[in-house]
């Protein structure tokens, strides 16, 4: 038993060492990527379930590494948040997304809302939040068609400050979405604290909506809560026609997921917008 214990300790140490090396390596690669402009924004449509029309787009960052190919955000966003590289990355993301929004507005797609993810680290950092605000001031786009999605709200150390910041965004016309709603990080308590306009129902609920009764009940409960509080609900992670039909039938207003469309580069989205009629 002792021997086994010792091996376990050794293994554990090796894993920690590997974790640290992986982390440092990722952070170095991120720095090169920022310098080499290896990041691109993809956009995933959100449709109005009743009509099938695209009403909004969520910008999602993509990292195309020259030798490793696509590296998923789940691998590098947490590292970037720890190292602080998220700030520079997010400033770039906001600027690029706003340039793209301007282009779409010029093409006549003025009613399409654009949603951007904002790290709660940026939200509560004085300097970096001010950078984001100054980027917003650079562009004269329709900010009533602009949403900031926040997540990992449990990590918000200063709720008062977060509320003040979100209200500052709202005073520019922006709307606030609570991401991954229903998961540990994003739950009902935040609904009464934070000035939220939209809740994004986490994909874990949508996944099993058609095979068990309980997730269906939970979603119906969330929808009625949202109606009472005057919030819009976006169901995330719709992967099947069954899920889509179910959500449509219980009057969920918006939906997003691979079944509707995967995230795509701006040009492909522009093409989709040109055919954006009711189904
Ligand atoms: P999220 O904000 O919850 O974004 C939704 C994620 O679900 C995206 O993953 C999207 O590609 C994926 N998804 C969309 N439809 C489906 C579906 O039908 N089924 C399944 N299983 N997944 C679906 P992605 O792009 O890998 O991003 C992962 C997370 O990384 C995002 O989760 C977000 O928290 C973060 N992230 C992505 N882009 C940004 C960004 O520009 N800034 C910040 N701060 N975070 C970002
Ligand atoms: Ca999101
Ligand atoms: Ca989400
Ligand atoms: Ca998320």
PDB file of N, CA, C and O and ligand atoms in Angstrom, residues 41 44 58-62 72-74 77 81 86 90 93 116-119 149 151 179-180 200 202-203 236-239 256-259 261-263, ligand 1:
ATOM      1  N   UNK A  41     -12.487  36.080 -36.126  1.00  0.00           N
ATOM      2  CA  UNK A  41     -13.814  35.926 -35.536  1.00  0.00           C
ATOM      3  C   UNK A  41     -14.727  35.132 -36.449  1.00  0.00           C
ATOM      4  O   UNK A  41     -14.777  35.369 -37.658  1.00  0.00           O
ATOM      5  N   UNK A  44     -21.922  32.939 -35.082  1.00  0.00           N
ATOM      6  CA  UNK A  44     -22.959  31.904 -35.078  1.00  0.00           C
ATOM      7  C   UNK A  44     -24.332  32.559 -35.007  1.00  0.00           C
ATOM      8  O   UNK A  44     -24.614  33.338 -34.090  1.00  0.00           O
ATOM      9  N   UNK A  58     -23.611  35.632 -32.686  1.00  0.00           N
ATOM     10  CA  UNK A  58     -22.631  35.661 -31.593  1.00  0.00           C
ATOM     11  C   UNK A  58     -21.234  35.526 -32.178  1.00  0.00           C
ATOM     12  O   UNK A  58     -20.946  34.588 -32.924  1.00  0.00           O
ATOM     13  N   UNK A  59     -20.368  36.480 -31.845  1.00  0.00           N
ATOM     14  CA  UNK A  59     -18.982  36.412 -32.296  1.00  0.00           C
ATOM     15  C   UNK A  59     -18.218  35.439 -31.403  1.00  0.00           C
ATOM     16  O   UNK A  59     -18.296  35.507 -30.179  1.00  0.00           O
ATOM     17  N   UNK A  60     -17.496  34.510 -32.031  1.00  0.00           N
ATOM     18  CA  UNK A  60     -16.700  33.516 -31.298  1.00  0.00           C
ATOM     19  C   UNK A  60     -15.292  33.512 -31.880  1.00  0.00           C
ATOM     20  O   UNK A  60     -15.114  33.407 -33.100  1.00  0.00           O
ATOM     21  N   UNK A  61     -14.309  33.644 -31.017  1.00  0.00           N
ATOM     22  CA  UNK A  61     -12.937  33.763 -31.507  1.00  0.00           C
ATOM     23  C   UNK A  61     -12.413  32.402 -31.972  1.00  0.00           C
ATOM     24  O   UNK A  61     -12.735  31.361 -31.387  1.00  0.00           O
ATOM     25  N   UNK A  62     -11.639  32.417 -33.049  1.00  0.00           N
ATOM     26  CA  UNK A  62     -10.994  31.211 -33.564  1.00  0.00           C
ATOM     27  C   UNK A  62      -9.504  31.460 -33.703  1.00  0.00           C
ATOM     28  O   UNK A  62      -9.091  32.493 -34.199  1.00  0.00           O
ATOM     29  N   UNK A  72      -8.977  25.238 -29.737  1.00  0.00           N
ATOM     30  CA  UNK A  72     -10.288  25.683 -29.248  1.00  0.00           C
ATOM     31  C   UNK A  72     -10.195  26.720 -28.128  1.00  0.00           C
ATOM     32  O   UNK A  72      -9.250  26.675 -27.325  1.00  0.00           O
ATOM     33  N   UNK A  73     -11.166  27.652 -28.082  1.00  0.00           N
ATOM     34  CA  UNK A  73     -11.186  28.679 -27.032  1.00  0.00           C
ATOM     35  C   UNK A  73     -11.122  28.086 -25.627  1.00  0.00           C
ATOM     36  O   UNK A  73     -10.528  28.683 -24.734  1.00  0.00           O
ATOM     37  N   UNK A  74     -11.707  26.903 -25.449  1.00  0.00           N
ATOM     38  CA  UNK A  74     -11.692  26.302 -24.110  1.00  0.00           C
ATOM     39  C   UNK A  74     -10.266  25.970 -23.662  1.00  0.00           C
ATOM     40  O   UNK A  74      -9.996  25.823 -22.481  1.00  0.00           O
ATOM     41  N   UNK A  77      -8.657  30.428 -23.695  1.00  0.00           N
ATOM     42  CA  UNK A  77      -9.300  31.537 -22.962  1.00  0.00           C
ATOM     43  C   UNK A  77      -8.963  31.467 -21.462  1.00  0.00           C
ATOM     44  O   UNK A  77      -8.559  32.481 -20.874  1.00  0.00           O
ATOM     45  N   UNK A  81      -6.936  34.343 -19.518  1.00  0.00           N
ATOM     46  CA  UNK A  81      -7.507  35.048 -18.357  1.00  0.00           C
ATOM     47  C   UNK A  81      -6.529  35.061 -17.198  1.00  0.00           C
ATOM     48  O   UNK A  81      -6.395  36.051 -16.496  1.00  0.00           O
ATOM     49  N   UNK A  86      -5.850  38.051 -21.983  1.00  0.00           N
ATOM     50  CA  UNK A  86      -7.239  38.214 -22.416  1.00  0.00           C
ATOM     51  C   UNK A  86      -7.554  39.678 -22.740  1.00  0.00           C
ATOM     52  O   UNK A  86      -8.340  39.959 -23.646  1.00  0.00           O
ATOM     53  N   UNK A  90      -9.171  40.607 -26.129  1.00  0.00           N
ATOM     54  CA  UNK A  90     -10.552  41.091 -26.154  1.00  0.00           C
ATOM     55  C   UNK A  90     -10.678  42.458 -26.824  1.00  0.00           C
ATOM     56  O   UNK A  90     -11.650  42.713 -27.523  1.00  0.00           O
ATOM     57  N   UNK A  93     -10.698  41.739 -30.390  1.00  0.00           N
ATOM     58  CA  UNK A  93     -11.966  41.116 -30.762  1.00  0.00           C
ATOM     59  C   UNK A  93     -13.071  42.173 -30.882  1.00  0.00           C
ATOM     60  O   UNK A  93     -13.820  42.201 -31.862  1.00  0.00           O
ATOM     61  N   UNK A 116     -21.255  39.869 -28.166  1.00  0.00           N
ATOM     62  CA  UNK A 116     -19.836  39.621 -27.873  1.00  0.00           C
ATOM     63  C   UNK A 116     -19.651  39.120 -26.450  1.00  0.00           C
ATOM     64  O   UNK A 116     -20.308  39.603 -25.530  1.00  0.00           O
ATOM     65  N   UNK A 117     -18.765  38.171 -26.277  1.00  0.00           N
ATOM     66  CA  UNK A 117     -18.436  37.669 -24.946  1.00  0.00           C
ATOM     67  C   UNK A 117     -17.442  38.615 -24.284  1.00  0.00           C
ATOM     68  O   UNK A 117     -16.480  39.052 -24.919  1.00  0.00           O
ATOM     69  N   UNK A 118     -17.710  38.925 -23.033  1.00  0.00           N
ATOM     70  CA  UNK A 118     -16.776  39.756 -22.270  1.00  0.00           C
ATOM     71  C   UNK A 118     -16.377  39.017 -21.003  1.00  0.00           C
ATOM     72  O   UNK A 118     -17.228  38.596 -20.216  1.00  0.00           O
ATOM     73  N   UNK A 119     -15.093  38.866 -20.826  1.00  0.00           N
ATOM     74  CA  UNK A 119     -14.581  38.197 -19.626  1.00  0.00           C
ATOM     75  C   UNK A 119     -14.916  39.023 -18.385  1.00  0.00           C
ATOM     76  O   UNK A 119     -14.817  40.255 -18.412  1.00  0.00           O
ATOM     77  N   UNK A 149     -22.176  39.521 -23.596  1.00  0.00           N
ATOM     78  CA  UNK A 149     -22.487  38.295 -22.847  1.00  0.00           C
ATOM     79  C   UNK A 149     -21.481  38.119 -21.721  1.00  0.00           C
ATOM     80  O   UNK A 149     -20.279  38.150 -21.955  1.00  0.00           O
ATOM     81  N   UNK A 151     -20.273  35.737 -18.337  1.00  0.00           N
ATOM     82  CA  UNK A 151     -20.356  34.390 -17.791  1.00  0.00           C
ATOM     83  C   UNK A 151     -19.425  34.290 -16.599  1.00  0.00           C
ATOM     84  O   UNK A 151     -18.824  35.284 -16.189  1.00  0.00           O
ATOM     85  N   UNK A 179     -24.729  34.452 -19.716  1.00  0.00           N
ATOM     86  CA  UNK A 179     -24.365  33.259 -20.489  1.00  0.00           C
ATOM     87  C   UNK A 179     -24.450  31.998 -19.629  1.00  0.00           C
ATOM     88  O   UNK A 179     -24.375  32.071 -18.404  1.00  0.00           O
ATOM     89  N   UNK A 180     -24.602  30.853 -20.264  1.00  0.00           N
ATOM     90  CA  UNK A 180     -24.575  29.547 -19.582  1.00  0.00           C
ATOM     91  C   UNK A 180     -25.550  29.489 -18.418  1.00  0.00           C
ATOM     92  O   UNK A 180     -25.252  28.925 -17.361  1.00  0.00           O
ATOM     93  N   UNK A 200     -29.118  33.221 -21.574  1.00  0.00           N
ATOM     94  CA  UNK A 200     -28.760  32.185 -22.528  1.00  0.00           C
ATOM     95  C   UNK A 200     -28.807  30.851 -21.786  1.00  0.00           C
ATOM     96  O   UNK A 200     -27.948  30.555 -20.956  1.00  0.00           O
ATOM     97  N   UNK A 202     -28.284  27.326 -20.856  1.00  0.00           N
ATOM     98  CA  UNK A 202     -27.121  26.497 -21.135  1.00  0.00           C
ATOM     99  C   UNK A 202     -27.477  25.251 -21.946  1.00  0.00           C
ATOM    100  O   UNK A 202     -28.544  24.653 -21.769  1.00  0.00           O
ATOM    101  N   UNK A 203     -26.545  24.845 -22.806  1.00  0.00           N
ATOM    102  CA  UNK A 203     -26.809  23.717 -23.699  1.00  0.00           C
ATOM    103  C   UNK A 203     -27.071  22.404 -22.973  1.00  0.00           C
ATOM    104  O   UNK A 203     -27.696  21.503 -23.516  1.00  0.00           O
ATOM    105  N   UNK A 236     -29.377  27.656 -26.116  1.00  0.00           N
ATOM    106  CA  UNK A 236     -28.083  27.356 -26.744  1.00  0.00           C
ATOM    107  C   UNK A 236     -27.931  25.871 -27.031  1.00  0.00           C
ATOM    108  O   UNK A 236     -28.494  25.035 -26.325  1.00  0.00           O
ATOM    109  N   UNK A 237     -27.136  25.541 -28.018  1.00  0.00           N
ATOM    110  CA  UNK A 237     -26.759  24.142 -28.254  1.00  0.00           C
ATOM    111  C   UNK A 237     -27.858  23.287 -28.858  1.00  0.00           C
ATOM    112  O   UNK A 237     -27.943  22.092 -28.576  1.00  0.00           O
ATOM    113  N   UNK A 238     -28.690  23.898 -29.705  1.00  0.00           N
ATOM    114  CA  UNK A 238     -29.729  23.115 -30.391  1.00  0.00           C
ATOM    115  C   UNK A 238     -29.061  22.278 -31.490  1.00  0.00           C
ATOM    116  O   UNK A 238     -28.472  22.813 -32.421  1.00  0.00           O
ATOM    117  N   UNK A 239     -29.144  20.961 -31.336  1.00  0.00           N
ATOM    118  CA  UNK A 239     -28.443  20.062 -32.270  1.00  0.00           C
ATOM    119  C   UNK A 239     -29.377  19.198 -33.103  1.00  0.00           C
ATOM    120  O   UNK A 239     -28.925  18.533 -34.037  1.00  0.00           O
ATOM    121  N   UNK A 256     -30.077  28.910 -30.854  1.00  0.00           N
ATOM    122  CA  UNK A 256     -28.721  28.910 -31.433  1.00  0.00           C
ATOM    123  C   UNK A 256     -28.201  27.482 -31.320  1.00  0.00           C
ATOM    124  O   UNK A 256     -28.450  26.806 -30.328  1.00  0.00           O
ATOM    125  N   UNK A 257     -27.475  27.012 -32.321  1.00  0.00           N
ATOM    126  CA  UNK A 257     -26.899  25.675 -32.217  1.00  0.00           C
ATOM    127  C   UNK A 257     -26.512  25.118 -33.575  1.00  0.00           C
ATOM    128  O   UNK A 257     -26.865  25.680 -34.611  1.00  0.00           O
ATOM    129  N   UNK A 258     -25.762  24.011 -33.539  1.00  0.00           N
ATOM    130  CA  UNK A 258     -25.243  23.409 -34.768  1.00  0.00           C
ATOM    131  C   UNK A 258     -26.353  23.052 -35.743  1.00  0.00           C
ATOM    132  O   UNK A 258     -26.160  23.085 -36.955  1.00  0.00           O
ATOM    133  N   UNK A 259     -27.535  22.667 -35.216  1.00  0.00           N
ATOM    134  CA  UNK A 259     -28.625  22.299 -36.126  1.00  0.00           C
ATOM    135  C   UNK A 259     -29.056  23.495 -36.978  1.00  0.00           C
ATOM    136  O   UNK A 259     -29.458  23.339 -38.120  1.00  0.00           O
ATOM    137  N   UNK A 261     -27.030  26.500 -37.375  1.00  0.00           N
ATOM    138  CA  UNK A 261     -25.800  26.809 -38.109  1.00  0.00           C
ATOM    139  C   UNK A 261     -24.606  26.718 -37.175  1.00  0.00           C
ATOM    140  O   UNK A 261     -24.696  27.125 -36.021  1.00  0.00           O
ATOM    141  N   UNK A 262     -23.503  26.206 -37.682  1.00  0.00           N
ATOM    142  CA  UNK A 262     -22.261  26.247 -36.909  1.00  0.00           C
ATOM    143  C   UNK A 262     -21.711  27.682 -37.007  1.00  0.00           C
ATOM    144  O   UNK A 262     -22.141  28.448 -37.879  1.00  0.00           O
ATOM    145  N   UNK A 263     -20.788  28.069 -36.138  1.00  0.00           N
ATOM    146  CA  UNK A 263     -20.144  29.375 -36.293  1.00  0.00           C
ATOM    147  C   UNK A 263     -19.386  29.417 -37.622  1.00  0.00           C
ATOM    148  O   UNK A 263     -18.769  28.428 -38.012  1.00  0.00           O
TER     149      UNK A 263
HETATM  150  P1  LIG B   1     -20.012  30.206 -25.069  1.00  0.00           P
HETATM  151  O1  LIG B   1     -19.962  31.690 -24.982  1.00  0.00           O
HETATM  152  O2  LIG B   1     -21.002  29.498 -24.237  1.00  0.00           O
HETATM  153  O3  LIG B   1     -20.175  29.904 -26.614  1.00  0.00           O
HETATM  154  C1  LIG B   1     -20.938  28.847 -27.134  1.00  0.00           C
HETATM  155  C2  LIG B   1     -20.068  27.665 -27.466  1.00  0.00           C
HETATM  156  O4  LIG B   1     -20.893  26.561 -27.850  1.00  0.00           O
HETATM  157  C3  LIG B   1     -19.153  27.920 -28.651  1.00  0.00           C
HETATM  158  O5  LIG B   1     -17.972  27.170 -28.416  1.00  0.00           O
HETATM  159  C4  LIG B   1     -19.946  27.325 -29.813  1.00  0.00           C
HETATM  160  O6  LIG B   1     -19.154  26.975 -30.918  1.00  0.00           O
HETATM  161  C5  LIG B   1     -20.530  26.115 -29.133  1.00  0.00           C
HETATM  162  N1  LIG B   1     -21.746  25.625 -29.791  1.00  0.00           N
HETATM  163  C6  LIG B   1     -22.584  26.286 -30.604  1.00  0.00           C
HETATM  164  N2  LIG B   1     -23.619  25.511 -30.995  1.00  0.00           N
HETATM  165  C7  LIG B   1     -23.428  24.294 -30.395  1.00  0.00           C
HETATM  166  C8  LIG B   1     -24.160  23.062 -30.416  1.00  0.00           C
HETATM  167  O7  LIG B   1     -25.196  22.917 -31.051  1.00  0.00           O
HETATM  168  N3  LIG B   1     -23.654  22.048 -29.666  1.00  0.00           N
HETATM  169  C9  LIG B   1     -22.509  22.177 -28.941  1.00  0.00           C
HETATM  170  N4  LIG B   1     -22.090  21.118 -28.245  1.00  0.00           N
HETATM  171  N5  LIG B   1     -21.797  23.331 -28.909  1.00  0.00           N
HETATM  172  C10 LIG B   1     -22.258  24.382 -29.624  1.00  0.00           C
HETATM  173  P2  LIG B   1     -16.531  27.791 -28.676  1.00  0.00           P
HETATM  174  O8  LIG B   1     -16.553  28.712 -29.854  1.00  0.00           O
HETATM  175  O9  LIG B   1     -15.583  26.659 -28.663  1.00  0.00           O
HETATM  176  O10 LIG B   1     -16.298  28.708 -27.406  1.00  0.00           O
HETATM  177  C11 LIG B   1     -16.214  28.145 -26.123  1.00  0.00           C
HETATM  178  C12 LIG B   1     -16.237  29.233 -25.079  1.00  0.00           C
HETATM  179  O11 LIG B   1     -15.070  30.065 -25.177  1.00  0.00           O
HETATM  180  C13 LIG B   1     -17.411  30.183 -25.232  1.00  0.00           C
HETATM  181  O12 LIG B   1     -18.556  29.598 -24.680  1.00  0.00           O
HETATM  182  C14 LIG B   1     -16.906  31.381 -24.470  1.00  0.00           C
HETATM  183  O13 LIG B   1     -17.089  31.216 -23.075  1.00  0.00           O
HETATM  184  C15 LIG B   1     -15.419  31.379 -24.804  1.00  0.00           C
HETATM  185  N6  LIG B   1     -15.190  32.313 -25.919  1.00  0.00           N
HETATM  186  C16 LIG B   1     -15.310  32.116 -27.258  1.00  0.00           C
HETATM  187  N7  LIG B   1     -15.037  33.243 -27.937  1.00  0.00           N
HETATM  188  C17 LIG B   1     -14.766  34.188 -26.999  1.00  0.00           C
HETATM  189  C18 LIG B   1     -14.410  35.588 -27.063  1.00  0.00           C
HETATM  190  O14 LIG B   1     -14.342  36.210 -28.136  1.00  0.00           O
HETATM  191  N8  LIG B   1     -14.186  36.225 -25.856  1.00  0.00           N
HETATM  192  C19 LIG B   1     -14.292  35.574 -24.664  1.00  0.00           C
HETATM  193  N9  LIG B   1     -14.090  36.263 -23.535  1.00  0.00           N
HETATM  194  N10 LIG B   1     -14.642  34.284 -24.573  1.00  0.00           N
HETATM  195  C20 LIG B   1     -14.864  33.592 -25.725  1.00  0.00           C
END
